């Protein structure tokens, strides 16, 4: 390769990087419009299988879409009411929680004094503020609620997306100059995205139900709210379950002491172990995982780009990028870098060849 060709490759790389920066800057500047659209698209993807199921039962598609919209509106209003009432109730109970927190730490303070470490009540409240148990999660839920303030726009966008869903694969084939629909990568990409979102939503719903019921049995306040938080944060593997567990564990410790806090932590750990390592891989299949580093970086990146909604949808958005890269031969190398386990991306035939070579040697 000549010097001029090397310069051309370098200039092309810089140009691509500049295009990406410009596009990201445009998305961030237009986030008030982009965020409701992204949220609408994910809700539409999740709802589309239910719409198709109703149409197979000979329910007109228009009626099926209207019924689904009624369900979404009712769920949105219920979530807003739940978060608002929980915040108001917690604000009223905050002085009581502060007193309970000092009582729970009394034995620790006594033990520390034997080592000449003297901590005051104000220092304990400064390091372990009960208000932080709720503010960390309600701030994110409130941001999502702020996006849902454009409920009318979101509902209209979802309705039009659901009506267009039937013709979307055909339009993509024609747009990519494939009228005979020979490019199976397009169908594979659409199917994989739809499968991931639906299964992830069902697993998250199961996680939220188990956590909510378990916390109600233990006796932790606002069990329903923590169940909703567990449902939403389950879209963020590894990190999300930890973030969702912190306020509930802290509140259980304040209310009932270390034993209840340990039981709450065990509930979250057991639920996420079973749902994340047994149920989800059973129905999701292998090869769709992201490395822990990629999950963490995607949380930061999408959170910076799209705010709190971007943090909640960081892993689904990254998964869509990864699925698209896997469907393309030129982008498969980047999908391998994003994957959690390289072996899941290796075709079975290649694995068999490797085993045969090892046996022969």
mmCIF file of C-alpha atoms in Angstrom:
data_model
loop_
_atom_site.group_PDB
_atom_site.id
_atom_site.type_symbol
_atom_site.label_atom_id
_atom_site.label_comp_id
_atom_site.label_asym_id
_atom_site.label_seq_id
_atom_site.Cartn_x
_atom_site.Cartn_y
_atom_site.Cartn_z
ATOM 1 C CA UNK A 1 0.000 0.000 0.000
ATOM 2 C CA UNK A 2 1.453 3.377 -1.054
ATOM 3 C CA UNK A 3 1.784 6.462 1.125
ATOM 4 C CA UNK A 4 -1.122 8.150 -0.637
ATOM 5 C CA UNK A 5 -3.343 5.115 -0.065
ATOM 6 C CA UNK A 6 -2.433 5.124 3.639
ATOM 7 C CA UNK A 7 -3.329 8.800 3.835
ATOM 8 C CA UNK A 8 -6.644 8.064 2.110
ATOM 9 C CA UNK A 9 -7.499 5.344 4.646
ATOM 10 C CA UNK A 10 -6.595 7.645 7.541
ATOM 11 C CA UNK A 11 -8.683 10.498 6.116
ATOM 12 C CA UNK A 12 -11.606 8.136 5.649
ATOM 13 C CA UNK A 13 -11.338 7.025 9.269
ATOM 14 C CA UNK A 14 -11.223 10.622 10.511
ATOM 15 C CA UNK A 15 -14.203 11.512 8.310
ATOM 16 C CA UNK A 16 -16.251 8.619 9.734
ATOM 17 C CA UNK A 17 -15.381 9.657 13.287
ATOM 18 C CA UNK A 18 -16.345 13.267 12.495
ATOM 19 C CA UNK A 19 -19.686 12.109 11.049
ATOM 20 C CA UNK A 20 -20.386 10.068 14.198
ATOM 21 C CA UNK A 21 -19.590 13.035 16.458
ATOM 22 C CA UNK A 22 -21.870 15.317 14.425
ATOM 23 C CA UNK A 23 -24.700 12.769 14.508
ATOM 24 C CA UNK A 24 -24.384 12.255 18.278
ATOM 25 C CA UNK A 25 -24.309 16.012 18.863
ATOM 26 C CA UNK A 26 -27.466 16.355 16.765
ATOM 27 C CA UNK A 27 -29.213 13.574 18.714
ATOM 28 C CA UNK A 28 -28.291 15.169 22.033
ATOM 29 C CA UNK A 29 -29.489 18.591 20.884
ATOM 30 C CA UNK A 30 -32.760 17.056 19.668
ATOM 31 C CA UNK A 31 -33.236 14.819 22.749
ATOM 32 C CA UNK A 32 -36.620 16.411 23.670
ATOM 33 C CA UNK A 33 -37.930 14.985 20.391
ATOM 34 C CA UNK A 34 -35.738 11.882 20.120
ATOM 35 C CA UNK A 35 -36.448 10.518 23.621
ATOM 36 C CA UNK A 36 -40.278 10.281 23.231
ATOM 37 C CA UNK A 37 -39.749 8.719 19.780
ATOM 38 C CA UNK A 38 -37.321 6.098 21.147
ATOM 39 C CA UNK A 39 -39.669 5.321 24.048
ATOM 40 C CA UNK A 40 -42.585 5.002 21.622
ATOM 41 C CA UNK A 41 -40.599 2.657 19.397
ATOM 42 C CA UNK A 42 -39.744 0.322 22.286
ATOM 43 C CA UNK A 43 -43.339 0.267 23.534
ATOM 44 C CA UNK A 44 -44.534 -0.458 19.990
ATOM 45 C CA UNK A 45 -42.053 -3.343 19.613
ATOM 46 C CA UNK A 46 -43.233 -4.841 22.901
ATOM 47 C CA UNK A 47 -46.929 -4.428 22.035
ATOM 48 C CA UNK A 48 -46.740 -5.679 18.439
ATOM 49 C CA UNK A 49 -46.819 -9.447 19.278
ATOM 50 C CA UNK A 50 -49.962 -8.895 21.377
ATOM 51 C CA UNK A 51 -51.558 -6.989 18.479
ATOM 52 C CA UNK A 52 -50.671 -9.817 16.066
ATOM 53 C CA UNK A 53 -52.114 -12.351 18.517
ATOM 54 C CA UNK A 54 -55.419 -10.471 18.671
ATOM 55 C CA UNK A 55 -55.589 -10.189 14.881
ATOM 56 C CA UNK A 56 -55.107 -13.960 14.614
ATOM 57 C CA UNK A 57 -58.207 -14.253 16.809
ATOM 58 C CA UNK A 58 -60.089 -12.303 14.094
ATOM 59 C CA UNK A 59 -60.124 -9.065 16.090
ATOM 60 C CA UNK A 60 -59.796 -6.096 13.694
ATOM 61 C CA UNK A 61 -56.355 -4.511 13.888
ATOM 62 C CA UNK A 62 -57.841 -1.074 14.571
ATOM 63 C CA UNK A 63 -59.772 -2.399 17.566
ATOM 64 C CA UNK A 64 -56.726 -4.345 18.804
ATOM 65 C CA UNK A 65 -54.556 -1.223 18.656
ATOM 66 C CA UNK A 66 -57.185 0.834 20.473
ATOM 67 C CA UNK A 67 -57.478 -1.770 23.245
ATOM 68 C CA UNK A 68 -53.694 -1.827 23.648
ATOM 69 C CA UNK A 69 -53.584 1.974 23.836
ATOM 70 C CA UNK A 70 -56.199 1.970 26.598
ATOM 71 C CA UNK A 71 -54.066 -0.504 28.561
ATOM 72 C CA UNK A 72 -50.934 1.641 28.082
ATOM 73 C CA UNK A 73 -52.719 4.835 29.177
ATOM 74 C CA UNK A 74 -54.135 3.146 32.278
ATOM 75 C CA UNK A 75 -50.707 1.728 33.190
ATOM 76 C CA UNK A 76 -49.077 5.130 32.714
ATOM 77 C CA UNK A 77 -51.635 6.850 34.932
ATOM 78 C CA UNK A 78 -51.292 4.120 37.560
ATOM 79 C CA UNK A 79 -47.482 4.412 37.557
ATOM 80 C CA UNK A 80 -47.668 8.204 37.916
ATOM 81 C CA UNK A 81 -50.140 7.867 40.796
ATOM 82 C CA UNK A 82 -47.984 5.217 42.502
ATOM 83 C CA UNK A 83 -44.768 7.258 42.310
ATOM 84 C CA UNK A 84 -46.478 10.479 43.418
ATOM 85 C CA UNK A 85 -48.255 8.932 46.396
ATOM 86 C CA UNK A 86 -45.098 7.053 47.475
ATOM 87 C CA UNK A 87 -43.004 10.228 47.408
ATOM 88 C CA UNK A 88 -45.606 12.143 49.459
ATOM 89 C CA UNK A 89 -45.956 9.332 52.003
ATOM 90 C CA UNK A 90 -42.188 8.935 52.310
ATOM 91 C CA UNK A 91 -41.781 12.679 52.922
ATOM 92 C CA UNK A 92 -44.258 12.468 55.803
ATOM 93 C CA UNK A 93 -42.529 9.409 57.274
ATOM 94 C CA UNK A 94 -38.974 10.745 56.857
ATOM 95 C CA UNK A 95 -38.621 12.018 60.487
ATOM 96 C CA UNK A 96 -39.745 8.595 61.753
ATOM 97 C CA UNK A 97 -37.216 6.829 59.501
ATOM 98 C CA UNK A 98 -34.448 9.129 60.754
ATOM 99 C CA UNK A 99 -35.216 8.177 64.344
ATOM 100 C CA UNK A 100 -35.355 4.467 63.474
ATOM 101 C CA UNK A 101 -32.021 4.736 61.688
ATOM 102 C CA UNK A 102 -30.319 6.158 64.791
ATOM 103 C CA UNK A 103 -31.823 3.352 66.895
ATOM 104 C CA UNK A 104 -30.518 0.705 64.504
ATOM 105 C CA UNK A 105 -27.018 2.209 64.622
ATOM 106 C CA UNK A 106 -27.027 2.594 68.416
ATOM 107 C CA UNK A 107 -25.186 -0.703 68.996
ATOM 108 C CA UNK A 108 -22.636 0.175 66.323
ATOM 109 C CA UNK A 109 -22.007 3.568 67.978
ATOM 110 C CA UNK A 110 -21.554 1.870 71.343
ATOM 111 C CA UNK A 111 -19.071 -0.596 69.839
ATOM 112 C CA UNK A 112 -17.107 2.190 68.135
ATOM 113 C CA UNK A 113 -16.782 4.129 71.392
ATOM 114 C CA UNK A 114 -14.829 1.207 72.859
ATOM 115 C CA UNK A 115 -12.228 1.916 70.141
ATOM 116 C CA UNK A 116 -12.268 5.661 70.934
ATOM 117 C CA UNK A 117 -14.257 6.413 67.776
ATOM 118 C CA UNK A 118 -17.020 8.826 68.657
ATOM 119 C CA UNK A 119 -19.681 9.531 66.024
ATOM 120 C CA UNK A 120 -22.608 11.828 66.589
ATOM 121 C CA UNK A 121 -26.206 11.401 65.491
ATOM 122 C CA UNK A 122 -25.758 14.115 62.858
ATOM 123 C CA UNK A 123 -22.768 12.313 61.338
ATOM 124 C CA UNK A 124 -24.763 9.083 61.026
ATOM 125 C CA UNK A 125 -27.607 10.895 59.290
ATOM 126 C CA UNK A 126 -25.129 12.646 57.001
ATOM 127 C CA UNK A 127 -23.584 9.366 55.844
ATOM 128 C CA UNK A 128 -26.799 7.291 55.801
ATOM 129 C CA UNK A 129 -29.577 9.698 54.883
ATOM 130 C CA UNK A 130 -32.877 7.789 54.554
ATOM 131 C CA UNK A 131 -34.003 10.313 51.963
ATOM 132 C CA UNK A 132 -31.353 8.933 49.613
ATOM 133 C CA UNK A 133 -33.147 5.568 49.674
ATOM 134 C CA UNK A 134 -35.972 7.031 47.641
ATOM 135 C CA UNK A 135 -34.428 9.986 45.813
ATOM 136 C CA UNK A 136 -32.007 7.807 43.807
ATOM 137 C CA UNK A 137 -34.821 5.880 42.137
ATOM 138 C CA UNK A 138 -37.656 8.420 42.193
ATOM 139 C CA UNK A 139 -35.482 10.950 40.369
ATOM 140 C CA UNK A 140 -35.173 8.533 37.480
ATOM 141 C CA UNK A 141 -38.858 7.611 37.629
ATOM 142 C CA UNK A 142 -39.758 11.302 37.717
ATOM 143 C CA UNK A 143 -37.635 11.880 34.615
ATOM 144 C CA UNK A 144 -39.484 9.083 32.866
ATOM 145 C CA UNK A 145 -42.714 10.681 34.063
ATOM 146 C CA UNK A 146 -41.567 13.983 32.552
ATOM 147 C CA UNK A 147 -41.229 12.249 29.196
ATOM 148 C CA UNK A 148 -44.668 10.700 29.690
ATOM 149 C CA UNK A 149 -46.018 14.245 30.010
ATOM 150 C CA UNK A 150 -46.036 14.144 26.208
ATOM 151 C CA UNK A 151 -48.457 11.234 26.534
ATOM 152 C CA UNK A 152 -50.638 12.331 23.637
ATOM 153 C CA UNK A 153 -47.656 12.538 21.265
ATOM 154 C CA UNK A 154 -46.316 9.180 22.458
ATOM 155 C CA UNK A 155 -49.689 7.453 22.054
ATOM 156 C CA UNK A 156 -50.113 8.808 18.523
ATOM 157 C CA UNK A 157 -46.592 7.708 17.592
ATOM 158 C CA UNK A 158 -47.198 4.196 18.975
ATOM 159 C CA UNK A 159 -50.508 3.920 17.094
ATOM 160 C CA UNK A 160 -48.930 4.842 13.757
ATOM 161 C CA UNK A 161 -45.961 2.542 14.396
ATOM 162 C CA UNK A 162 -48.266 -0.396 15.151
ATOM 163 C CA UNK A 163 -50.229 0.214 11.963
ATOM 164 C CA UNK A 164 -46.977 0.344 9.974
ATOM 165 C CA UNK A 165 -45.485 -2.743 11.648
ATOM 166 C CA UNK A 166 -46.992 -5.187 9.132
ATOM 167 C CA UNK A 167 -45.393 -3.476 6.133
ATOM 168 C CA UNK A 168 -42.060 -2.583 7.783
ATOM 169 C CA UNK A 169 -40.137 -5.715 6.643
ATOM 170 C CA UNK A 170 -41.282 -5.244 3.037
ATOM 171 C CA UNK A 171 -40.354 -1.559 3.115
ATOM 172 C CA UNK A 172 -36.876 -2.368 4.428
ATOM 173 C CA UNK A 173 -36.333 -4.929 1.672
ATOM 174 C CA UNK A 174 -37.376 -2.444 -1.013
ATOM 175 C CA UNK A 175 -35.344 0.355 0.595
ATOM 176 C CA UNK A 176 -32.237 -1.870 0.463
ATOM 177 C CA UNK A 177 -32.907 -2.760 -3.181
ATOM 178 C CA UNK A 178 -34.063 -6.284 -2.379
ATOM 179 C CA UNK A 179 -37.595 -6.557 -3.826
ATOM 180 C CA UNK A 180 -37.306 -10.359 -4.027
ATOM 181 C CA UNK A 181 -36.664 -10.408 -0.251
ATOM 182 C CA UNK A 182 -33.516 -12.506 -0.517
ATOM 183 C CA UNK A 183 -31.617 -10.658 2.220
ATOM 184 C CA UNK A 184 -32.426 -12.862 5.184
ATOM 185 C CA UNK A 185 -30.316 -10.635 7.475
ATOM 186 C CA UNK A 186 -33.136 -8.052 7.517
ATOM 187 C CA UNK A 187 -35.737 -10.565 8.677
ATOM 188 C CA UNK A 188 -33.262 -12.036 11.175
ATOM 189 C CA UNK A 189 -32.538 -8.581 12.597
ATOM 190 C CA UNK A 190 -36.227 -7.655 12.989
ATOM 191 C CA UNK A 191 -37.069 -11.041 14.521
ATOM 192 C CA UNK A 192 -34.124 -10.911 16.949
ATOM 193 C CA UNK A 193 -34.962 -7.388 18.134
ATOM 194 C CA UNK A 194 -38.629 -8.264 18.624
ATOM 195 C CA UNK A 195 -37.756 -11.519 20.416
ATOM 196 C CA UNK A 196 -35.257 -9.820 22.720
ATOM 197 C CA UNK A 197 -37.601 -6.994 23.733
ATOM 198 C CA UNK A 198 -40.620 -9.241 24.367
ATOM 199 C CA UNK A 199 -38.707 -11.878 26.368
ATOM 200 C CA UNK A 200 -36.800 -9.225 28.321
ATOM 201 C CA UNK A 201 -40.073 -7.479 29.190
ATOM 202 C CA UNK A 202 -41.720 -10.712 30.355
ATOM 203 C CA UNK A 203 -38.673 -11.648 32.459
ATOM 204 C CA UNK A 204 -38.581 -8.135 33.944
ATOM 205 C CA UNK A 205 -42.297 -8.344 34.710
ATOM 206 C CA UNK A 206 -41.757 -11.662 36.498
ATOM 207 C CA UNK A 207 -38.842 -10.166 38.444
ATOM 208 C CA UNK A 208 -40.956 -7.195 39.525
ATOM 209 C CA UNK A 209 -43.831 -9.424 40.656
ATOM 210 C CA UNK A 210 -41.580 -11.720 42.705
ATOM 211 C CA UNK A 211 -39.753 -8.796 44.331
ATOM 212 C CA UNK A 212 -42.980 -6.919 45.082
ATOM 213 C CA UNK A 213 -44.698 -9.945 46.636
ATOM 214 C CA UNK A 214 -41.562 -10.925 48.563
ATOM 215 C CA UNK A 215 -41.109 -7.442 50.023
ATOM 216 C CA UNK A 216 -44.792 -7.329 51.000
ATOM 217 C CA UNK A 217 -44.361 -10.631 52.868
ATOM 218 C CA UNK A 218 -41.229 -9.327 54.625
ATOM 219 C CA UNK A 219 -43.094 -6.143 55.537
ATOM 220 C CA UNK A 220 -41.008 -3.498 53.758
ATOM 221 C CA UNK A 221 -42.843 -0.240 53.098
ATOM 222 C CA UNK A 222 -43.706 0.695 49.498
ATOM 223 C CA UNK A 223 -43.318 -2.905 48.301
ATOM 224 C CA UNK A 224 -45.356 -2.145 45.168
ATOM 225 C CA UNK A 225 -43.068 0.763 44.256
ATOM 226 C CA UNK A 226 -39.930 -1.360 44.715
ATOM 227 C CA UNK A 227 -41.503 -4.048 42.516
ATOM 228 C CA UNK A 228 -42.030 -1.473 39.747
ATOM 229 C CA UNK A 229 -38.444 -0.267 40.192
ATOM 230 C CA UNK A 230 -37.177 -3.874 39.963
ATOM 231 C CA UNK A 231 -39.194 -4.328 36.744
ATOM 232 C CA UNK A 232 -37.739 -1.201 35.119
ATOM 233 C CA UNK A 233 -34.158 -1.674 36.303
ATOM 234 C CA UNK A 234 -34.113 -5.323 35.209
ATOM 235 C CA UNK A 235 -33.561 -4.010 31.670
ATOM 236 C CA UNK A 236 -30.036 -3.180 32.925
ATOM 237 C CA UNK A 237 -28.320 -6.523 33.668
ATOM 238 C CA UNK A 238 -25.917 -6.847 36.621
ATOM 239 C CA UNK A 239 -25.827 -3.157 37.518
ATOM 240 C CA UNK A 240 -29.588 -2.582 37.411
ATOM 241 C CA UNK A 241 -30.402 -5.227 40.012
ATOM 242 C CA UNK A 242 -27.868 -3.709 42.424
ATOM 243 C CA UNK A 243 -29.243 -0.190 41.953
ATOM 244 C CA UNK A 244 -32.817 -1.419 42.450
ATOM 245 C CA UNK A 245 -31.906 -3.359 45.612
ATOM 246 C CA UNK A 246 -30.055 -0.581 47.487
ATOM 247 C CA UNK A 247 -33.063 1.569 48.555
ATOM 248 C CA UNK A 248 -35.209 -1.445 49.497
ATOM 249 C CA UNK A 249 -32.432 -3.049 51.562
ATOM 250 C CA UNK A 250 -31.682 0.241 53.319
ATOM 251 C CA UNK A 251 -35.364 0.806 54.089
ATOM 252 C CA UNK A 252 -35.715 -2.742 55.428
ATOM 253 C CA UNK A 253 -32.712 -2.130 57.691
ATOM 254 C CA UNK A 254 -34.227 1.121 58.984
ATOM 255 C CA UNK A 255 -37.634 -0.467 59.604
ATOM 256 C CA UNK A 256 -36.816 -3.886 61.009
ATOM 257 C CA UNK A 257 -33.079 -4.235 61.473
ATOM 258 C CA UNK A 258 -30.216 -6.305 59.987
ATOM 259 C CA UNK A 259 -32.198 -9.570 59.704
ATOM 260 C CA UNK A 260 -34.876 -8.013 57.483
ATOM 261 C CA UNK A 261 -32.207 -6.236 55.437
ATOM 262 C CA UNK A 262 -30.392 -9.546 54.925
ATOM 263 C CA UNK A 263 -33.638 -11.242 53.898
ATOM 264 C CA UNK A 264 -34.377 -8.434 51.437
ATOM 265 C CA UNK A 265 -30.889 -8.661 49.943
ATOM 266 C CA UNK A 266 -31.278 -12.441 49.662
ATOM 267 C CA UNK A 267 -34.652 -11.969 47.924
ATOM 268 C CA UNK A 268 -33.105 -9.689 45.286
ATOM 269 C CA UNK A 269 -30.072 -11.921 44.847
ATOM 270 C CA UNK A 270 -32.095 -15.127 44.513
ATOM 271 C CA UNK A 271 -34.655 -13.574 42.155
ATOM 272 C CA UNK A 272 -32.023 -12.137 39.836
ATOM 273 C CA UNK A 273 -29.981 -15.332 39.899
ATOM 274 C CA UNK A 274 -32.964 -17.467 38.888
ATOM 275 C CA UNK A 275 -34.529 -15.044 36.396
ATOM 276 C CA UNK A 276 -31.230 -13.854 34.906
ATOM 277 C CA UNK A 277 -29.278 -17.121 34.812
ATOM 278 C CA UNK A 278 -31.998 -19.759 34.383
ATOM 279 C CA UNK A 279 -35.257 -18.381 32.980
ATOM 280 C CA UNK A 280 -33.929 -15.707 30.623
ATOM 281 C CA UNK A 281 -31.227 -17.863 28.926
ATOM 282 C CA UNK A 282 -33.782 -20.680 28.613
ATOM 283 C CA UNK A 283 -36.063 -18.581 26.397
ATOM 284 C CA UNK A 284 -33.654 -15.975 25.044
ATOM 285 C CA UNK A 285 -31.061 -18.404 23.788
ATOM 286 C CA UNK A 286 -27.307 -17.947 23.908
ATOM 287 C CA UNK A 287 -25.213 -15.447 22.030
ATOM 288 C CA UNK A 288 -27.218 -12.335 22.977
ATOM 289 C CA UNK A 289 -25.187 -11.412 26.088
ATOM 290 C CA UNK A 290 -23.172 -8.253 26.586
ATOM 291 C CA UNK A 291 -19.995 -8.045 28.621
ATOM 292 C CA UNK A 292 -20.237 -6.338 32.016
ATOM 293 C CA UNK A 293 -17.888 -3.581 30.853
ATOM 294 C CA UNK A 294 -20.085 -2.886 27.816
ATOM 295 C CA UNK A 295 -23.186 -2.768 30.056
ATOM 296 C CA UNK A 296 -21.532 -0.216 32.330
ATOM 297 C CA UNK A 297 -20.216 1.919 29.460
ATOM 298 C CA UNK A 298 -23.558 1.778 27.637
ATOM 299 C CA UNK A 299 -25.274 2.968 30.823
ATOM 300 C CA UNK A 300 -22.988 6.000 30.920
ATOM 301 C CA UNK A 301 -23.144 6.679 27.179
ATOM 302 C CA UNK A 302 -26.902 6.407 26.649
ATOM 303 C CA UNK A 303 -27.543 8.204 29.938
ATOM 304 C CA UNK A 304 -25.408 11.115 28.728
ATOM 305 C CA UNK A 305 -27.059 11.082 25.300
ATOM 306 C CA UNK A 306 -30.732 10.579 26.215
ATOM 307 C CA UNK A 307 -30.945 11.224 29.960
ATOM 308 C CA UNK A 308 -32.746 8.944 32.427
ATOM 309 C CA UNK A 309 -34.769 7.219 29.695
ATOM 310 C CA UNK A 310 -31.487 6.439 27.941
ATOM 311 C CA UNK A 311 -30.175 4.811 31.125
ATOM 312 C CA UNK A 312 -33.252 2.593 31.410
ATOM 313 C CA UNK A 313 -33.070 1.654 27.727
ATOM 314 C CA UNK A 314 -29.255 1.551 27.526
ATOM 315 C CA UNK A 315 -28.956 -2.221 27.286
ATOM 316 C CA UNK A 316 -31.878 -2.730 24.847
ATOM 317 C CA UNK A 317 -30.440 0.025 22.624
ATOM 318 C CA UNK A 318 -26.974 -1.558 22.766
ATOM 319 C CA UNK A 319 -28.507 -4.975 22.080
ATOM 320 C CA UNK A 320 -30.171 -3.614 18.940
ATOM 321 C CA UNK A 321 -26.815 -2.272 17.766
ATOM 322 C CA UNK A 322 -25.179 -5.632 18.537
ATOM 323 C CA UNK A 323 -27.899 -7.613 16.724
ATOM 324 C CA UNK A 324 -27.562 -5.325 13.699
ATOM 325 C CA UNK A 325 -23.794 -5.821 13.694
ATOM 326 C CA UNK A 326 -24.193 -9.609 13.945
ATOM 327 C CA UNK A 327 -26.477 -9.517 10.910
ATOM 328 C CA UNK A 328 -23.742 -7.836 8.875
ATOM 329 C CA UNK A 329 -20.511 -9.536 7.845
ATOM 330 C CA UNK A 330 -18.604 -6.237 7.916
ATOM 331 C CA UNK A 331 -19.786 -5.434 11.446
ATOM 332 C CA UNK A 332 -19.451 -8.870 13.019
ATOM 333 C CA UNK A 333 -16.007 -8.060 14.453
ATOM 334 C CA UNK A 334 -17.495 -5.237 16.522
ATOM 335 C CA UNK A 335 -20.328 -7.500 17.722
ATOM 336 C CA UNK A 336 -17.678 -9.928 19.002
ATOM 337 C CA UNK A 337 -16.051 -7.117 21.002
ATOM 338 C CA UNK A 338 -19.423 -6.286 22.587
ATOM 339 C CA UNK A 339 -20.235 -9.903 23.441
ATOM 340 C CA UNK A 340 -19.895 -11.467 26.868
ATOM 341 C CA UNK A 341 -18.742 -14.878 25.631
ATOM 342 C CA UNK A 342 -16.930 -15.225 22.305
ATOM 343 C CA UNK A 343 -17.815 -18.931 22.132
ATOM 344 C CA UNK A 344 -21.506 -17.977 21.756
ATOM 345 C CA UNK A 345 -20.707 -16.167 18.509
ATOM 346 C CA UNK A 346 -18.755 -19.029 16.946
ATOM 347 C CA UNK A 347 -20.862 -21.186 14.603
ATOM 348 C CA UNK A 348 -21.477 -24.733 15.724
ATOM 349 C CA UNK A 349 -19.739 -26.107 12.620
ATOM 350 C CA UNK A 350 -16.576 -24.223 13.537
ATOM 351 C CA UNK A 351 -16.724 -25.634 17.054
ATOM 352 C CA UNK A 352 -17.043 -29.169 15.680
ATOM 353 C CA UNK A 353 -14.040 -28.616 13.360
ATOM 354 C CA UNK A 354 -11.958 -27.365 16.276
ATOM 355 C CA UNK A 355 -12.898 -30.410 18.347
ATOM 356 C CA UNK A 356 -12.012 -32.764 15.486
ATOM 357 C CA UNK A 357 -8.631 -31.071 15.048
ATOM 358 C CA UNK A 358 -7.931 -31.365 18.773
ATOM 359 C CA UNK A 359 -8.836 -35.071 18.746
ATOM 360 C CA UNK A 360 -6.627 -35.744 15.727
ATOM 361 C CA UNK A 361 -3.685 -33.961 17.323
#
